[in-house]
Short mmCIF file of C-alpha atoms in Angstrom, two decimals:
data_model
loop_
_atom_site.label_atom_id
_atom_site.label_comp_id
_atom_site.label_asym_id
_atom_site.label_seq_id
_atom_site.Cartn_x
_atom_site.Cartn_y
_atom_site.Cartn_z
CA MET A 1 60.29 138.53 72.11
CA LYS A 2 63.59 137.96 73.78
CA ARG A 3 61.83 137.22 77.05
CA ASN A 4 59.65 134.58 75.40
CA SER A 5 62.59 132.98 73.61
CA ILE A 6 64.45 132.23 76.86
CA PRO A 7 61.77 129.89 78.31
CA LYS A 8 61.49 128.16 74.95
CA LEU A 9 65.24 127.55 74.97
CA HIS A 10 64.99 126.04 78.43
CA PHE A 11 62.27 123.68 77.27
CA HIS A 12 64.40 122.58 74.33
CA ILE A 13 67.37 121.84 76.60
CA LEU A 14 65.21 119.88 79.04
CA GLY A 15 63.73 117.90 76.17
CA ILE A 16 67.16 116.96 74.85
CA LEU A 17 68.36 115.90 78.32
CA ALA A 18 65.25 113.79 78.86
CA ALA A 19 65.80 112.06 75.53
CA CYS A 20 69.44 111.35 76.42
CA PHE A 21 68.47 109.86 79.77
CA SER A 22 65.85 107.71 78.09
CA ILE A 23 68.39 106.36 75.60
CA ILE A 24 70.89 105.62 78.37
CA ASN A 25 68.19 103.88 80.39
CA VAL A 26 67.22 101.67 77.46
CA LEU A 27 70.77 100.80 76.46
CA GLY A 28 71.99 100.20 79.99
CA SER A 29 68.93 98.57 81.53
CA ASP A 30 68.89 95.11 83.06
CA PRO A 31 66.22 93.85 80.60
CA ASP A 32 68.53 94.88 77.78
CA CYS A 33 71.32 92.95 79.50
CA LEU A 34 69.23 89.76 79.52
CA ARG A 35 68.07 90.33 75.96
CA SER A 36 71.71 90.51 74.86
CA ILE A 37 72.45 87.19 76.56
CA LYS A 38 69.58 85.50 74.77
CA GLU A 39 70.47 86.96 71.38
CA SER A 40 74.20 86.17 71.54
CA LEU A 41 73.90 82.51 72.59
CA GLU A 42 72.59 79.52 70.70
CA ASP A 43 69.77 77.94 72.70
CA ARG A 44 69.08 74.55 71.11
CA ARG A 45 67.16 73.24 74.10
CA HIS A 46 64.98 76.36 74.39
CA GLU A 47 66.02 76.90 77.99
CA LEU A 48 65.43 80.62 77.56
CA SER A 49 61.93 80.35 76.12
CA SER A 50 60.49 82.06 79.19
CA TRP A 51 62.57 85.15 78.46
CA ASN A 52 59.76 87.10 76.79
CA PHE A 53 60.59 90.77 76.30
CA SER A 54 57.23 91.75 74.81
CA ILE A 55 55.95 92.32 78.34
CA HIS A 56 56.88 95.66 79.87
CA THR A 57 55.44 95.52 83.37
CA LYS A 58 57.62 96.34 86.35
CA GLY A 59 59.71 93.41 87.50
CA PHE A 60 58.74 91.23 84.51
CA VAL A 61 62.32 89.90 84.13
CA CYS A 62 62.19 88.49 87.65
CA SER A 63 60.01 85.63 86.37
CA PHE A 64 62.61 84.55 83.78
CA LYS A 65 64.20 81.15 84.28
CA GLY A 66 67.52 81.42 86.11
CA VAL A 67 67.06 85.10 86.98
CA THR A 68 66.78 86.51 90.49
CA CYS A 69 66.09 90.16 91.30
CA TRP A 70 66.85 92.44 94.18
CA ASN A 71 63.15 93.29 94.35
CA ASP A 72 60.27 91.71 92.46
CA GLN A 73 58.84 95.15 91.82
CA GLU A 74 61.83 96.43 89.83
CA ASP A 75 64.05 95.14 87.07
CA LYS A 76 67.34 95.04 88.97
CA VAL A 77 69.03 91.68 88.41
CA LEU A 78 70.74 90.16 91.44
CA GLY A 79 71.87 86.91 89.85
CA VAL A 80 71.84 84.85 86.65
CA SER A 81 72.20 81.08 86.92
CA LEU A 82 72.13 79.15 83.62
CA ARG A 83 74.13 76.16 84.76
CA GLY A 84 73.99 73.26 82.30
CA ALA A 85 71.55 75.02 79.96
CA GLY A 86 73.34 73.79 76.83
CA LEU A 87 74.07 77.33 75.63
CA LYS A 88 76.65 77.75 72.89
CA GLY A 89 78.61 80.76 71.69
CA PRO A 90 81.07 83.41 72.89
CA PHE A 91 80.93 84.97 76.30
CA PRO A 92 77.87 87.30 76.24
CA THR A 93 79.44 90.73 76.48
CA GLY A 94 76.04 92.41 76.80
CA ILE A 95 75.85 91.10 80.34
CA ARG A 96 77.85 94.18 81.31
CA TYR A 97 74.57 96.10 81.42
CA CYS A 98 73.53 94.12 84.51
CA THR A 99 75.60 96.43 86.68
CA SER A 100 73.98 95.37 89.96
CA ILE A 101 74.55 91.65 89.48
CA GLN A 102 76.27 89.73 92.30
CA HIS A 103 76.03 86.10 91.16
CA LEU A 104 76.80 84.79 87.68
CA ASP A 105 76.80 81.07 86.90
CA LEU A 106 77.28 80.06 83.25
CA SER A 107 78.98 76.76 84.04
CA ARG A 108 78.54 73.50 82.12
CA ASN A 109 77.70 75.12 78.80
CA GLN A 110 79.64 75.47 75.55
CA LEU A 111 80.93 79.01 75.87
CA SER A 112 83.98 79.70 73.71
CA GLY A 113 86.48 82.48 73.15
CA SER A 114 88.28 84.48 75.80
CA ILE A 115 87.11 85.97 79.07
CA PRO A 116 86.57 89.74 78.59
CA SER A 117 89.36 91.76 80.16
CA ASP A 118 87.01 94.46 81.46
CA LEU A 119 84.61 92.28 83.45
CA ALA A 120 85.51 93.87 86.78
CA GLN A 121 84.81 97.31 85.37
CA HIS A 122 81.16 96.44 84.78
CA PHE A 123 80.54 94.08 87.73
CA PRO A 124 81.89 95.97 90.74
CA TYR A 125 79.73 94.03 93.22
CA ILE A 126 80.19 90.47 91.93
CA VAL A 127 80.39 87.90 94.75
CA SER A 128 80.49 84.61 92.86
CA LEU A 129 81.57 83.89 89.28
CA ASP A 130 81.37 80.36 87.88
CA LEU A 131 82.53 79.84 84.28
CA SER A 132 83.70 76.26 84.78
CA ASN A 133 83.17 73.39 82.32
CA ASN A 134 83.12 75.42 79.12
CA ASN A 135 85.45 75.86 76.15
CA LEU A 136 86.93 79.19 77.16
CA SER A 137 90.50 79.89 76.05
CA GLY A 138 93.17 82.56 76.38
CA PRO A 139 94.60 84.06 79.56
CA ILE A 140 92.94 84.81 82.87
CA PRO A 141 92.44 88.61 82.90
CA PRO A 142 94.46 90.29 85.68
CA SER A 143 91.55 92.72 86.10
CA ILE A 144 89.65 89.97 87.92
CA ALA A 145 91.71 91.09 90.92
CA ASN A 146 89.44 94.17 90.99
CA PHE A 147 86.50 92.03 92.11
CA SER A 148 86.81 93.36 95.65
CA TYR A 149 83.84 91.39 97.03
CA ILE A 150 84.31 88.07 95.24
CA ASN A 151 84.07 84.91 97.37
CA VAL A 152 83.87 82.22 94.70
CA LEU A 153 85.86 82.07 91.45
CA ARG A 154 85.62 78.87 89.38
CA LEU A 155 87.40 78.68 86.03
CA ASP A 156 88.16 74.96 85.97
CA ASN A 157 87.71 72.59 83.02
CA ASN A 158 88.38 75.06 80.23
CA HIS A 159 91.31 75.67 77.87
CA LEU A 160 92.83 78.67 79.61
CA THR A 161 96.52 79.37 79.01
CA GLY A 162 99.27 81.55 80.45
CA GLU A 163 100.01 82.28 84.08
CA ILE A 164 97.65 82.80 86.98
CA PRO A 165 97.83 86.59 87.51
CA SER A 166 99.77 87.42 90.65
CA GLU A 167 97.26 90.21 91.30
CA LEU A 168 94.69 87.60 92.38
CA SER A 169 96.66 87.07 95.59
CA LYS A 170 95.25 90.38 96.86
CA LEU A 171 91.63 89.16 96.90
CA GLU A 172 90.74 89.34 100.59
CA ARG A 173 87.36 87.56 100.53
CA LEU A 174 88.17 84.74 98.11
CA HIS A 175 87.63 81.37 99.82
CA GLU A 176 86.79 79.10 96.86
CA PHE A 177 89.07 79.06 93.84
CA SER A 178 89.63 76.46 91.11
CA VAL A 179 91.52 76.39 87.82
CA THR A 180 91.89 72.62 87.47
CA ASN A 181 92.04 70.98 84.05
CA ASN A 182 93.36 73.92 82.04
CA ARG A 183 96.65 74.62 80.27
CA LEU A 184 98.07 77.11 82.72
CA SER A 185 101.78 77.51 83.39
CA GLY A 186 104.23 79.35 85.62
CA PRO A 187 104.33 79.94 89.38
CA ILE A 188 101.22 79.84 91.55
CA PRO A 189 100.61 83.16 93.35
CA ILE A 190 100.92 83.13 97.12
CA PHE A 191 97.46 84.14 98.32
CA ARG A 192 97.66 86.42 101.35
CA TYR A 193 94.30 85.63 102.89
CA SER A 194 93.52 82.04 101.81
CA ASN A 195 95.29 78.73 101.34
CA PHE A 196 94.04 76.56 98.48
CA SER A 197 94.93 72.88 98.18
CA ALA A 198 96.64 71.18 95.25
CA LYS A 199 93.19 70.11 94.07
CA SER A 200 92.48 73.70 93.00
CA TYR A 201 95.38 73.56 90.49
CA ALA A 202 95.35 69.91 89.38
CA ASN A 203 96.02 68.86 85.77
CA ASN A 204 97.89 71.97 84.70
CA LEU A 205 101.16 70.29 83.76
CA GLU A 206 103.26 73.45 83.68
CA LEU A 207 102.04 75.01 86.91
CA CYS A 208 104.53 74.99 89.79
CA GLY A 209 105.02 76.31 93.28
CA ARG A 210 103.21 75.67 96.53
CA PRO A 211 101.15 73.54 96.98
CA LEU A 212 102.46 71.77 93.83
CA SER A 213 106.08 70.90 93.04
CA HIS A 214 108.77 73.56 93.40
CA CYS A 215 109.54 75.85 90.49
CA LYS A 216 113.06 75.65 89.09
CA ASN A 217 113.66 79.33 89.79
CA GLU A 218 111.53 79.49 92.93
CA ASP A 219 114.45 80.78 94.98
CA LEU A 220 114.40 83.94 92.87
CA PHE A 221 110.87 84.78 94.02
CA VAL A 222 110.96 85.10 97.80
CA PRO A 223 107.95 86.66 99.54
CA GLU A 224 108.75 89.78 101.55
CA GLU A 225 107.64 88.19 104.82
CA ASP A 226 110.12 85.31 104.31
CA LEU A 227 113.01 87.79 104.28
CA PHE A 228 112.43 88.97 107.86
CA VAL A 229 114.17 86.18 109.79
CA PRO A 230 117.40 86.04 107.75
CA GLY A 231 117.48 89.83 107.67
CA PHE A 232 117.15 89.95 111.44
CA VAL A 233 119.98 87.44 111.91
CA VAL A 234 122.29 89.30 109.55
CA GLY A 235 121.49 92.62 111.19
CA LEU A 236 122.16 91.22 114.66
CA SER A 237 125.51 89.79 113.56
CA VAL A 238 126.59 93.05 111.95
CA SER A 239 125.57 95.15 114.95
CA SER A 240 127.42 92.80 117.34
CA THR A 241 130.57 93.01 115.24
CA LEU A 242 130.40 96.80 115.10
CA SER A 243 129.93 96.96 118.88
CA MET A 244 133.03 94.83 119.46
CA LEU A 245 135.10 96.98 117.08
CA LEU A 246 133.92 100.11 118.86
CA MET A 247 134.88 98.62 122.20
CA LEU A 248 138.34 97.56 121.01
CA PHE A 249 139.33 100.64 119.05
CA GLY A 250 137.04 103.39 120.30
CA LEU A 251 137.86 103.18 124.03
CA PRO A 252 140.82 104.98 125.67
CA ARG A 253 144.14 103.12 125.57
CA LEU A 254 144.44 101.30 128.90
CA SER A 255 147.52 100.42 130.88
CA MET A 256 148.43 96.80 131.51
CA ASN A 257 147.62 97.16 135.21
CA ASN A 258 144.11 98.42 134.43
CA ILE A 259 143.53 95.60 131.94
CA ARG A 260 144.50 93.08 134.62
CA SER A 261 142.13 94.73 137.06
CA TYR A 262 139.30 94.70 134.50
CA VAL A 263 139.81 91.01 133.83
CA PHE A 264 139.66 90.34 137.55
CA ILE A 265 136.45 92.38 137.78
CA ILE A 266 134.89 90.50 134.86
CA LYS A 267 135.59 87.18 136.56
CA ASN A 268 133.82 88.36 139.69
CA LEU A 269 130.87 89.76 137.72
CA LYS A 270 130.33 86.45 135.92
CA GLY A 271 130.59 84.41 139.11
CA MET A 272 133.83 82.68 138.19
CA LYS A 273 135.72 81.14 141.13
CA TYR A 274 139.28 81.48 139.98
CA HIS A 275 141.54 84.51 139.75
CA LEU A 276 143.66 85.36 136.83
CA ILE A 277 145.75 88.15 138.39
CA LEU A 278 148.53 87.36 140.86
CA PRO A 279 149.42 89.76 143.68
CA ARG A 280 151.85 92.43 142.60
CA SER A 281 154.41 91.30 145.13
CA GLN A 282 154.74 88.02 143.25
CA ILE A 283 155.25 89.57 139.84
CA SER A 284 158.94 89.78 139.01
CA HIS A 285 160.55 92.75 137.39
CA GLY A 286 161.31 90.69 134.29
CA GLU A 287 157.71 89.66 133.86
CA GLU A 288 156.65 93.29 133.82
CA ASN A 289 158.76 93.87 130.72
CA ILE A 290 157.03 91.13 128.72
CA ASN A 291 155.36 92.36 125.58
CA GLU A 292 151.92 93.65 126.56
CA GLU A 293 150.24 92.37 123.39
CA SER A 294 151.26 88.76 124.06
CA GLU A 295 149.86 88.98 127.61
CA ILE A 296 146.57 90.33 126.30
CA ASP A 297 146.35 87.50 123.76
CA ALA A 298 146.93 84.98 126.53
CA MET A 299 144.09 86.42 128.60
CA GLU A 300 141.52 86.75 125.79
CA LYS A 301 140.15 83.25 126.25
CA TYR A 302 139.14 84.09 129.82
CA ILE A 303 137.30 87.28 128.95
CA CYS A 304 133.51 87.02 128.86
CA ARG A 305 131.42 89.30 126.69
CA LEU A 306 130.01 92.36 128.40
CA ASN A 307 128.22 95.30 126.95
CA LEU A 308 129.57 98.82 127.21
CA GLU A 309 127.35 99.81 130.14
CA GLU A 310 128.53 96.85 132.23
CA ILE A 311 132.20 97.68 131.62
CA LYS A 312 131.69 101.37 132.42
CA THR A 313 129.94 100.48 135.68
CA ALA A 314 132.64 98.01 136.72
CA THR A 315 135.50 100.41 135.95
CA ASN A 316 133.92 103.54 137.40
CA ASP A 317 133.62 104.99 133.90
CA PHE A 318 137.22 104.01 132.97
CA ASP A 319 138.76 105.89 135.91
CA ASN A 320 142.56 105.63 135.35
CA LYS A 321 143.25 107.14 138.79
CA LYS A 322 142.07 103.97 140.49
CA GLU A 323 144.60 101.41 139.41
CA ASP A 324 142.98 98.55 141.27
CA CYS A 325 139.26 98.72 140.58
CA ALA A 326 138.69 95.25 141.94
CA THR A 327 138.34 96.70 145.42
CA GLN A 328 135.21 98.53 144.24
CA ILE A 329 133.27 95.24 143.94
#
């Protein structure tokens, strides 16, 4: 009896799994998606009269008005276009069951309420989304930035409020974008891969930033790429200053004779045609006792900038044994 009970148990488990899969298929099917759209919207003009769900042949939804399928022999919806159909009501949330949809156009209707925040979760392959010319309100969901393949996003002529989510700037494929005639405010995101004209943002009185007028606190929001040039200039200045300090204080203390020789060498290296140093025979004993620091100050204006390698080469690596290095040139 135990042996017979095991196969029966297997059959029971398989039956339960099959029932579960059937329920999931019904609840999550594309026909159910379209049925939800029809049931949730008011269709005064009977634009959806062809949406007859009493037929259950393969691909029957592909003949519905405004519906396109991936393949006429299966019920996988590629796009829904109900532009200007006079539909009224909230955004049809049941459309989430059309998981393979790429094109959705519900523009020029009377849709109201907010845009669902989890749209991107259910439409991972959406390419174009047009919800323009409706009565939608509330914020633009930041999750729209998860539409990785979207090319067209039209939300114009609604009553949307709040800021344009900065996350939208990451959309690589977006080439058509419009939020005109809304009630949006705050700074416009800097799109990394596209440049949209002022026409895309027109008639949002509190929007600011390129390509519209500057924001009052725009200086506080500097893109990372705009920081490169000033950062490079500051870094160059600091490194030059540190190099000069190292040269002045990090080198061995030099005698006055060697300093004079180095100045003479520098003049020759830079192609200058006058000589700063007089022959030793013409230098009086009293002049040799003059304060060395004052003489160095007097000669500073004639010294040209050289890097450390040039100085080491000209002075034979600061060789103090050779008092007159000028003869080496």
